[in-house]
Short mmCIF file of C-alpha atoms and ligand atoms in Angstrom, two decimals:
data_model
loop_
_atom_site.label_atom_id
_atom_site.label_comp_id
_atom_site.label_asym_id
_atom_site.label_seq_id
_atom_site.Cartn_x
_atom_site.Cartn_y
_atom_site.Cartn_z
CA UNK I 1 -83.81 132.88 46.85
CA UNK I 2 -83.15 130.30 49.88
CA UNK I 3 -84.61 131.88 53.26
CA UNK I 4 -82.19 132.11 55.88
CA UNK I 5 -82.83 131.54 59.65
CA UNK I 6 -82.81 135.06 61.29
CA UNK I 7 -79.91 135.95 63.84
CA UNK I 8 -82.23 136.50 66.39
CA UNK I 9 -83.06 133.09 65.78
CA UNK I 10 -79.45 131.53 65.83
CA UNK I 11 -78.20 133.39 68.95
CA UNK I 12 -81.64 132.30 70.73
CA UNK I 13 -80.86 128.65 69.56
CA UNK I 14 -77.29 129.14 70.68
CA UNK I 15 -77.86 130.61 74.03
CA UNK I 16 -80.11 127.71 75.01
CA UNK I 17 -77.32 125.18 73.46
CA UNK I 18 -74.73 126.79 75.67
CA UNK I 19 -77.26 126.28 78.52
CA UNK I 20 -78.11 122.83 78.04
CA UNK I 21 -74.19 122.11 77.67
CA UNK I 22 -73.30 124.29 80.69
CA UNK I 23 -76.07 122.67 83.00
CA UNK I 24 -74.52 119.13 82.16
CA UNK I 25 -71.24 120.49 83.04
CA UNK I 26 -71.86 122.42 86.23
CA UNK I 27 -74.68 120.60 88.00
CA UNK I 28 -74.73 123.82 90.56
CA UNK I 29 -75.65 126.14 87.32
CA UNK I 30 -78.92 123.67 87.40
CA UNK I 31 -79.63 124.58 90.75
CA UNK I 32 -79.18 128.46 90.22
CA UNK I 33 -81.46 128.48 87.32
CA UNK I 34 -83.93 126.64 89.47
CA UNK I 35 -83.63 128.98 92.40
CA UNK I 36 -83.69 132.08 89.64
CA UNK I 37 -87.13 130.68 88.30
CA UNK I 38 -88.80 130.46 91.95
CA UNK I 39 -87.56 133.64 92.84
CA UNK I 40 -88.97 135.43 89.95
CA UNK I 41 -92.35 133.62 89.92
CA UNK I 42 -92.59 134.69 93.65
CA UNK I 43 -91.43 138.30 92.98
CA UNK I 44 -94.30 138.77 89.93
CA UNK I 45 -96.93 137.78 92.01
CA UNK I 46 -96.00 139.83 94.93
CA UNK I 47 -95.37 142.88 93.02
CA UNK I 48 -97.93 143.72 90.55
CA UNK I 49 -96.12 147.21 90.02
CA UNK I 50 -93.28 145.49 88.59
CA UNK I 51 -95.23 143.04 86.52
CA UNK I 52 -96.82 145.89 85.04
CA UNK I 53 -93.98 147.59 83.99
CA UNK I 54 -92.27 145.08 82.63
CA UNK I 55 -95.58 143.71 80.88
CA UNK I 56 -95.52 147.30 79.34
CA UNK I 57 -92.43 147.17 78.34
CA UNK I 58 -92.67 143.89 76.48
CA UNK I 59 -89.81 143.00 79.06
CA UNK I 60 -91.39 139.82 80.73
CA UNK I 61 -91.00 137.58 77.09
CA UNK I 62 -87.28 137.49 77.55
CA UNK I 63 -87.01 137.12 81.20
CA UNK I 64 -86.96 133.28 81.56
CA UNK I 65 -84.13 132.60 78.30
CA UNK I 66 -82.07 135.82 79.61
CA UNK I 67 -78.63 135.44 80.70
CA UNK I 68 -75.13 136.15 80.06
CA UNK I 69 -71.83 134.25 79.82
CA UNK I 70 -68.14 135.16 80.08
CA UNK I 71 -65.27 133.78 77.82
CA UNK I 72 -61.17 134.45 77.53
CA UNK I 73 -59.42 134.47 74.24
CA UNK I 74 -55.92 134.07 74.08
CA UNK I 75 -55.00 135.80 70.82
CA UNK I 76 -56.24 138.93 68.29
CA UNK I 77 -56.76 136.40 65.61
CA UNK I 78 -59.34 134.40 68.12
CA UNK I 79 -61.05 137.65 69.13
CA UNK I 80 -61.31 138.70 65.82
CA UNK I 81 -62.71 135.28 64.37
CA UNK I 82 -64.96 135.84 67.66
CA UNK I 83 -66.59 138.70 66.12
CA UNK I 84 -67.45 137.26 63.15
CA UNK I 85 -69.20 134.34 64.87
CA UNK I 86 -71.20 136.39 67.09
CA UNK I 87 -72.03 138.99 63.96
CA UNK I 88 -73.82 135.45 62.15
CA UNK I 89 -75.98 135.54 65.70
CA UNK I 90 -76.76 139.19 65.58
CA UNK I 91 -74.13 140.19 68.59
CA UNK I 92 -72.08 142.94 68.09
CA UNK I 93 -68.92 144.36 70.21
CA UNK I 94 -70.01 146.94 72.65
CA UNK I 95 -68.41 148.95 75.51
CA UNK I 96 -64.36 148.34 76.52
CA UNK I 97 -63.54 147.38 79.43
CA UNK I 98 -60.14 147.43 81.14
CA UNK I 99 -59.58 145.00 83.84
CA UNK I 100 -55.71 145.98 84.51
CA UNK I 101 -56.58 148.41 86.79
CA UNK I 102 -57.84 146.03 89.20
CA UNK I 103 -55.05 143.66 88.47
CA UNK I 104 -56.46 141.52 86.07
CA UNK I 105 -54.25 141.22 82.60
CA UNK I 106 -57.31 141.22 80.74
CA UNK I 107 -59.59 144.05 78.62
CA UNK I 108 -62.88 142.98 77.49
CA UNK I 109 -66.02 144.14 75.13
CA UNK I 110 -69.32 142.54 75.57
CA UNK I 111 -70.85 141.04 72.52
CA UNK I 112 -74.49 141.67 72.59
CA UNK I 113 -77.58 142.57 70.25
CA UNK I 114 -78.30 146.11 69.62
CA UNK I 115 -81.66 146.81 68.04
CA UNK I 116 -84.67 146.91 70.38
CA UNK I 117 -86.04 144.32 68.91
CA UNK I 118 -83.29 141.70 68.72
CA UNK I 119 -83.14 142.74 72.66
CA UNK I 120 -86.74 141.74 73.13
CA UNK I 121 -86.28 138.98 71.70
CA UNK I 122 -82.88 137.30 73.44
CA UNK I 123 -80.56 139.24 74.56
CA UNK I 124 -77.85 137.36 75.06
CA UNK I 125 -74.76 138.54 76.07
CA UNK I 126 -70.93 137.36 76.30
CA UNK I 127 -68.57 138.91 78.20
CA UNK I 128 -65.33 138.10 75.91
CA UNK I 129 -61.61 139.33 77.64
CA UNK I 130 -58.84 139.09 75.85
CA UNK I 131 -55.84 138.48 77.57
CA UNK I 132 -52.86 141.04 77.66
CA UNK I 133 -49.59 138.97 77.26
CA UNK I 134 -47.51 142.26 77.35
CA UNK I 135 -47.92 142.70 80.86
CA UNK I 136 -46.61 139.17 81.81
CA UNK I 137 -43.33 140.28 83.21
CA UNK I 138 -41.13 137.58 82.51
CA UNK I 139 -39.96 137.79 78.99
CA UNK I 140 -39.41 134.11 78.37
CA UNK I 141 -42.69 133.17 80.25
CA UNK I 142 -44.17 135.44 77.70
CA UNK I 143 -42.58 133.87 74.72
CA UNK I 144 -43.38 130.47 75.75
CA UNK I 145 -47.01 131.31 76.29
CA UNK I 146 -47.63 132.98 72.86
CA UNK I 147 -46.23 130.41 70.62
CA UNK I 148 -48.35 127.63 72.62
CA UNK I 149 -51.23 130.09 71.85
CA UNK I 150 -50.18 130.11 68.46
CA UNK I 151 -50.47 126.80 67.93
CA UNK I 152 -53.89 126.14 68.95
CA UNK I 153 -57.22 126.30 67.01
CA UNK I 154 -59.98 127.24 69.13
CA UNK I 155 -62.87 127.02 66.26
CA UNK I 156 -63.71 123.46 64.34
CA UNK I 157 -62.90 124.01 60.72
CA UNK I 158 -66.74 123.78 59.88
CA UNK I 159 -67.72 126.51 62.76
CA UNK I 160 -65.32 128.80 60.44
CA UNK I 161 -66.57 127.22 56.97
CA UNK I 162 -70.18 128.00 57.74
CA UNK I 163 -69.35 131.47 59.29
CA UNK I 164 -67.55 132.43 55.75
CA UNK I 165 -70.50 131.41 53.75
CA UNK I 166 -72.94 132.89 56.00
CA UNK I 167 -70.71 136.22 54.81
CA UNK I 168 -71.14 135.52 51.19
CA UNK I 169 -74.61 134.31 51.19
CA UNK I 170 -75.91 137.02 53.61
CA UNK I 171 -77.15 134.40 56.27
CA UNK I 172 -77.45 130.62 57.18
CA UNK I 173 -80.44 127.93 55.91
CA UNK I 174 -82.37 126.83 58.68
CA UNK I 175 -80.32 123.56 58.57
CA UNK I 176 -77.14 125.30 58.17
CA UNK I 177 -78.19 127.36 61.47
CA UNK I 178 -78.56 124.01 63.54
CA UNK I 179 -75.13 122.77 62.12
CA UNK I 180 -73.53 126.16 62.83
CA UNK I 181 -74.67 125.96 66.64
CA UNK I 182 -73.82 122.92 67.41
CA UNK I 183 -69.99 123.35 65.91
CA UNK I 184 -69.92 127.00 67.86
CA UNK I 185 -70.73 125.65 70.87
CA UNK I 186 -67.86 123.06 71.03
CA UNK I 187 -65.64 126.06 71.70
CA UNK I 188 -66.62 126.60 74.69
CA UNK I 189 -66.70 122.93 75.86
CA UNK I 190 -64.61 122.23 79.04
CA UNK I 191 -61.43 120.39 78.66
CA UNK I 192 -60.37 118.63 81.58
CA UNK I 193 -56.93 117.78 79.88
CA UNK I 194 -54.29 120.99 79.85
CA UNK I 195 -52.27 120.90 77.13
CA UNK I 196 -49.41 121.92 78.78
CA UNK I 197 -47.38 120.00 81.38
CA UNK I 198 -47.88 120.28 85.15
CA UNK I 199 -44.49 122.43 85.46
CA UNK I 200 -45.64 124.83 82.40
CA UNK I 201 -48.91 125.47 84.10
CA UNK I 202 -47.33 126.32 87.86
CA UNK I 203 -45.12 128.67 86.06
CA UNK I 204 -48.31 130.11 84.08
CA UNK I 205 -50.04 130.08 87.29
CA UNK I 206 -47.44 132.11 88.96
CA UNK I 207 -47.94 134.85 86.28
CA UNK I 208 -51.33 135.25 87.06
CA UNK I 209 -54.05 132.79 87.72
CA UNK I 210 -56.12 133.82 84.70
CA UNK I 211 -52.60 133.40 82.34
CA UNK I 212 -53.01 129.59 82.84
CA UNK I 213 -56.73 129.67 82.84
CA UNK I 214 -56.43 130.99 79.17
CA UNK I 215 -53.07 129.51 77.70
CA UNK I 216 -53.30 125.94 78.99
CA UNK I 217 -56.24 124.83 77.66
CA UNK I 218 -57.47 123.44 73.94
CA UNK I 219 -60.15 126.46 73.95
CA UNK I 220 -61.88 128.88 75.77
CA UNK I 221 -64.39 127.31 78.35
CA UNK I 222 -67.33 129.14 78.91
CA UNK I 223 -66.71 130.05 82.87
CA UNK I 224 -70.16 130.90 84.05
CA UNK I 225 -73.94 131.40 82.73
CA UNK I 226 -75.66 134.25 84.54
CA UNK I 227 -79.89 134.14 84.88
CA UNK I 228 -81.22 137.32 85.46
CA UNK I 229 -83.27 137.70 88.92
CA UNK I 230 -86.02 140.41 89.62
CA UNK I 231 -84.90 140.09 93.33
CA UNK I 232 -80.99 139.56 93.77
CA UNK I 233 -81.03 139.96 97.72
CA UNK I 234 -83.99 137.15 98.05
CA UNK I 235 -81.19 135.09 95.08
CA UNK I 236 -78.16 135.79 97.31
CA UNK I 237 -80.47 134.40 100.69
CA UNK I 238 -81.87 131.75 99.00
CA UNK I 239 -78.16 130.32 98.07
CA UNK I 240 -76.97 129.01 101.09
CA UNK I 241 -80.23 126.77 101.66
CA UNK I 242 -79.80 125.41 98.47
CA UNK I 243 -76.32 124.47 99.38
CA UNK I 244 -74.51 127.02 97.42
CA UNK I 245 -71.86 129.18 98.52
CA UNK I 246 -72.33 132.78 97.99
CA UNK I 247 -69.75 135.38 97.41
CA UNK I 248 -70.26 137.96 100.41
CA UNK I 249 -71.22 140.81 99.10
CA UNK I 250 -73.44 141.69 96.18
CA UNK I 251 -71.64 143.72 93.10
CA UNK I 252 -72.82 147.14 92.00
CA UNK I 253 -75.36 149.56 93.32
CA UNK I 254 -77.52 148.86 96.27
CA UNK I 255 -81.02 148.02 96.80
CA UNK I 256 -83.47 150.78 95.86
CA UNK I 257 -87.08 151.33 94.72
CA UNK I 258 -86.05 151.76 91.08
CA UNK I 259 -83.20 149.42 90.23
CA UNK I 260 -80.15 151.02 88.44
CA UNK I 261 -77.63 149.39 86.09
CA UNK I 262 -76.60 145.77 87.43
CA UNK I 263 -76.21 144.13 90.93
CA UNK I 264 -74.34 140.58 90.76
CA UNK I 265 -73.64 137.56 93.13
CA UNK I 266 -71.43 134.41 92.41
CA UNK I 267 -70.25 131.35 93.64
CA UNK I 268 -66.75 130.34 94.11
CA UNK I 269 -65.06 128.56 91.09
CA UNK I 270 -64.94 125.16 91.64
CA UNK I 271 -61.74 123.11 92.05
CA UNK I 272 -61.73 120.50 89.24
CA UNK I 273 -59.32 117.49 88.71
CA UNK I 274 -57.55 117.88 85.10
CA UNK I 275 -54.56 116.26 83.74
CA UNK I 276 -51.56 117.32 82.01
CA UNK I 277 -51.32 115.90 78.97
CA UNK I 278 -47.33 116.58 78.16
CA UNK I 279 -46.56 114.25 81.34
CA UNK I 280 -50.06 112.50 82.41
CA UNK I 281 -49.26 114.40 86.15
CA UNK I 282 -52.72 115.16 87.93
CA UNK I 283 -53.58 118.36 88.98
CA UNK I 284 -56.76 120.89 89.67
CA UNK I 285 -57.99 124.11 88.25
CA UNK I 286 -60.53 126.40 89.14
CA UNK I 287 -62.13 128.51 86.67
CA UNK I 288 -65.90 127.99 86.33
CA UNK I 289 -68.55 129.24 88.88
CA UNK I 290 -71.76 130.49 89.05
CA UNK I 291 -73.45 134.00 89.13
CA UNK I 292 -76.54 135.52 89.20
CA UNK I 293 -77.99 139.48 88.13
CA UNK I 294 -80.28 141.67 88.45
CA UNK I 295 -80.89 144.13 86.04
CA UNK I 296 -81.81 148.06 86.43
CA UNK I 297 -82.38 151.07 84.24
CA UNK I 298 -79.83 152.63 82.24
CA UNK I 299 -78.09 155.45 83.23
CA UNK I 300 -76.99 158.68 81.00
CA UNK I 301 -73.66 159.83 81.43
CA UNK I 302 -74.46 162.27 83.93
CA UNK I 303 -76.24 159.48 85.79
CA UNK I 304 -73.25 157.07 85.16
CA UNK I 305 -70.29 159.54 86.60
CA UNK I 306 -72.71 160.67 89.75
CA UNK I 307 -72.89 156.28 89.90
CA UNK I 308 -69.35 155.81 89.91
CA UNK I 309 -68.27 158.88 91.66
CA UNK I 310 -70.79 157.55 94.95
CA UNK I 311 -69.17 153.87 94.42
CA UNK I 312 -65.60 155.00 94.28
CA UNK I 313 -66.07 157.21 97.54
CA UNK I 314 -67.33 154.04 99.72
CA UNK I 315 -64.72 151.78 98.11
CA UNK I 316 -62.00 154.18 99.12
CA UNK I 317 -62.97 154.66 102.39
CA UNK I 318 -59.55 153.52 104.86
CA UNK I 319 -59.99 149.59 105.10
CA UNK I 320 -63.02 149.56 103.57
CA UNK I 321 -62.96 147.06 100.96
CA UNK I 322 -66.29 145.29 99.62
CA UNK I 323 -65.44 142.84 101.88
CA UNK I 324 -66.06 144.31 104.95
CA UNK I 325 -68.83 143.72 107.22
CA UNK I 326 -70.70 147.42 106.96
CA UNK I 327 -69.89 147.52 103.61
CA UNK I 328 -73.72 147.43 102.50
CA UNK I 329 -74.82 149.74 105.20
CA UNK I 330 -72.23 152.16 103.59
CA UNK I 331 -73.15 151.86 100.40
CA UNK I 332 -76.87 152.22 101.28
CA UNK I 333 -76.28 155.56 103.13
CA UNK I 334 -73.72 157.02 100.27
CA UNK I 335 -76.50 156.43 97.26
CA UNK I 336 -78.86 158.86 99.30
CA UNK I 337 -77.14 161.12 97.17
CA UNK I 338 -78.89 159.11 93.82
CA UNK I 339 -82.73 159.92 93.30
CA UNK I 340 -84.91 157.08 93.78
CA UNK I 341 -87.65 158.34 92.24
CA UNK I 342 -88.71 158.14 88.44
CA UNK I 343 -89.90 161.48 87.55
CA UNK I 344 -86.48 163.15 89.24
CA UNK I 345 -84.28 160.41 87.40
CA UNK I 346 -86.03 161.50 84.22
CA UNK I 347 -86.27 165.54 85.03
CA UNK I 348 -82.37 165.53 86.19
CA UNK I 349 -81.30 163.60 83.18
CA UNK I 350 -79.77 161.11 85.08
CA UNK I 351 -81.55 157.73 83.49
CA UNK I 352 -82.85 156.70 80.08
CA UNK I 353 -86.69 156.44 79.00
CA UNK I 354 -88.79 154.77 76.38
CA UNK I 355 -91.71 156.70 75.58
CA UNK I 356 -95.24 155.18 74.08
CA UNK I 357 -98.51 156.13 73.96
CA UNK I 358 -101.34 155.46 76.11
CA UNK I 359 -104.38 156.69 74.76
CA UNK I 360 -104.15 157.09 70.85
CA UNK I 361 -107.63 158.83 70.87
CA UNK I 362 -106.44 161.44 73.47
CA UNK I 363 -103.48 162.04 71.37
CA UNK I 364 -105.04 162.59 68.32
CA UNK I 365 -107.40 164.79 70.00
CA UNK I 366 -104.88 167.08 71.38
CA UNK I 367 -103.11 167.13 67.97
CA UNK I 368 -105.91 168.04 66.01
CA UNK I 369 -106.37 171.16 68.12
CA UNK I 370 -103.48 172.53 67.02
CA UNK I 371 -101.30 172.36 70.27
CA UNK I 372 -97.71 172.14 69.16
CA UNK I 373 -96.03 168.63 70.76
CA UNK I 374 -95.18 168.90 73.85
CA UNK I 375 -94.11 165.44 75.74
CA UNK I 376 -94.11 166.84 78.85
CA UNK I 377 -97.51 168.35 78.62
CA UNK I 378 -98.65 165.01 76.99
CA UNK I 379 -97.42 162.87 79.99
CA UNK I 380 -99.25 165.35 82.41
CA UNK I 381 -102.57 164.23 80.62
CA UNK I 382 -101.90 160.59 81.02
CA UNK I 383 -101.70 160.12 77.04
CA UNK I 384 -98.03 159.32 76.79
CA UNK I 385 -96.30 157.23 79.46
CA UNK I 386 -92.19 156.74 79.52
CA UNK I 387 -90.67 153.51 81.27
CA UNK I 388 -87.15 153.35 82.01
CA UNK I 389 -84.70 151.34 79.73
CA UNK I 390 -83.05 148.44 80.88
CA UNK I 391 -79.05 148.45 81.22
CA UNK I 392 -77.83 145.61 78.82
CA UNK I 393 -74.41 145.77 79.64
CA UNK I 394 -71.77 145.49 82.53
CA UNK I 395 -69.78 147.06 85.24
CA UNK I 396 -66.20 146.91 85.45
CA UNK I 397 -66.00 147.42 88.90
CA UNK I 398 -68.10 144.55 89.66
CA UNK I 399 -66.49 142.49 86.71
CA UNK I 400 -63.17 142.83 88.95
CA UNK I 401 -64.90 142.00 92.30
CA UNK I 402 -66.43 138.77 90.16
CA UNK I 403 -63.21 138.16 89.03
CA UNK I 404 -61.10 138.94 91.96
CA UNK I 405 -63.61 136.77 94.04
CA UNK I 406 -62.38 133.91 92.12
CA UNK I 407 -58.64 134.22 92.01
CA UNK I 408 -58.36 133.14 95.79
CA UNK I 409 -58.32 135.45 98.59
CA UNK I 410 -54.26 136.16 98.47
CA UNK I 411 -53.82 136.70 95.16
CA UNK I 412 -53.73 140.56 94.31
CA UNK I 413 -51.41 142.00 91.22
CA UNK I 414 -51.09 144.93 90.50
CA UNK I 415 -50.35 146.50 87.07
CA UNK I 416 -48.96 150.04 85.52
CA UNK I 417 -51.15 149.61 82.76
CA UNK I 418 -53.81 151.34 81.61
CA UNK I 419 -56.62 151.21 78.84
CA UNK I 420 -55.20 149.95 75.51
CA UNK I 421 -58.78 150.56 73.83
CA UNK I 422 -57.31 151.09 70.27
CA UNK I 423 -55.12 148.01 70.72
CA UNK I 424 -57.97 146.04 71.48
CA UNK I 425 -59.97 147.32 68.65
CA UNK I 426 -56.89 146.80 66.61
CA UNK I 427 -57.14 142.89 67.47
CA UNK I 428 -61.15 142.86 67.43
CA UNK I 429 -60.98 144.14 63.56
CA UNK I 430 -63.36 146.68 64.39
CA UNK I 431 -64.40 149.71 66.97
CA UNK I 432 -66.33 148.72 69.52
CA UNK I 433 -69.48 150.87 69.99
CA UNK I 434 -70.40 152.93 72.46
CA UNK I 435 -72.96 151.85 74.88
CA UNK I 436 -74.44 155.41 76.17
CA UNK I 437 -74.90 156.30 72.89
CA UNK I 438 -77.46 153.24 72.18
CA UNK I 439 -79.23 153.93 74.56
CA UNK I 440 -79.52 157.67 73.23
CA UNK I 441 -80.63 156.40 70.34
CA UNK I 442 -83.03 153.99 71.33
CA UNK I 443 -84.62 157.19 73.64
CA UNK I 444 -84.71 159.13 70.94
CA UNK I 445 -86.41 156.07 68.38
CA UNK I 446 -89.54 156.27 71.23
CA UNK I 447 -89.71 160.31 71.17
CA UNK I 448 -89.56 160.01 67.59
CA UNK I 449 -92.30 157.52 67.05
CA UNK I 450 -94.69 159.29 69.53
CA UNK I 451 -94.17 162.64 67.42
CA UNK I 452 -94.59 160.67 63.87
CA UNK I 453 -98.78 159.38 65.48
CA UNK I 454 -98.75 163.25 66.67
CA UNK I 455 -97.70 164.58 63.32
CA UNK I 456 -99.70 162.11 61.16
CA UNK I 457 -103.39 162.86 62.59
CA UNK I 458 -102.29 166.82 61.31
CA UNK I 459 -101.47 164.84 57.72
CA UNK I 460 -104.93 163.10 57.43
C1 OOG R 1 -66.05 137.65 83.47
C2 OOG R 1 -65.84 138.51 84.49
C3 OOG R 1 -67.06 139.37 84.01
C4 OOG R 1 -69.25 140.14 84.68
O1 OOG R 1 -70.21 139.83 84.96
O2 OOG R 1 -68.91 141.42 85.05
C5 OOG R 1 -68.64 139.29 84.00
C6 OOG R 1 -64.69 136.67 83.61
O3 OOG R 1 -64.51 136.01 84.91
O4 OOG R 1 -63.98 135.81 82.62
O5 OOG R 1 -69.08 138.01 83.69
NI1 NI R 2 -70.54 137.68 84.33
#
């Protein structure tokens, strides 16, 4: 039996290769990494409680390598192959995001690790959108876009070969894994030559800027890579000081004592020179940008419903788009209704928690006394503790805000479309996992482990 590189190892190497590549392609990304590292260091120095919480959950280790990326694919075949490739790295499709409601003609999933252990090692995630050509109204243009996409091959032959090999053999050797990472990274490179003529580009762009971005190039260039900060407000304030033009508002929930879900900010996409291969004309294209995120705790279905309701309330106010001046005050005011106390969040079933034993001897004594297993009582005695589970996914309203901030002010399309999860899954060749179910399992597994330790005393 050959020894295989682990999926975690391959994913870790891939995320590092992508980061190195993007740093050379978009130097501002390097500036963002430095900025985030500085802020994380300062935050951990100043906030001993946060440091303790992260250490207890073994969350500190992954912080420096943690990031997400985003790509946009053109065809069902591309998405299906992408799924096979990410699977080799232990990344699986989680969640369905319909962006058409926000005027963006794509739907998406996030490829990410799902087990607690894999997430601790390296939680690299890729937000992967699929263009919905059926939303292009002009039938002739739609057919042309389809024909252009049908001609391209976004993966190197060797990347597909190694993927097939991994599927047959059940893994890749270390040498194959190194080659696999190199080959797969090629797919996400920037190409400054558009494959179409300037006229075609303009037509595609007229349908939607994203249509041009997906259809006009050889492959799905990575359009951003996002490091995780522990204090996004500090990062937002620091961006202009380091010469980076930040987006006006931070997407997601307001600042709180105990962060929930995901808060994100970005800098606007760069205008980059391109050449149109067909006619040699010069032009420019904006697609690639930088983003920073702060992750908070995962919410239960009830917690998420409350979040969605409060956010929708703020956003639907007359003339109160997220760009308006008092947006953050109104957001903070609305979220007064969302408890910001860990005990309340847990007791009201709004957030997910991971349980762990603090005092094994104490636990054994209670178990030996014959008392029935009672998590709340054990917690009250300081024998077990619960820490929030990190939210590993994305938020459709925020994603739409990120897409929009990169589409240039005036562009605002609307589609009469709706979610098409079944069509997306048919293209993917598999169902997407329900992210809430994953957090439920993770919480339950932690409770089961504490219970097993408790029960083990009785069996000794
Ligand atoms: C993806 C936008 C979504 C996020 O962080 O919500 C995203 C894109 O622009 O392709 O990355
Ligand atoms: Ni993003």
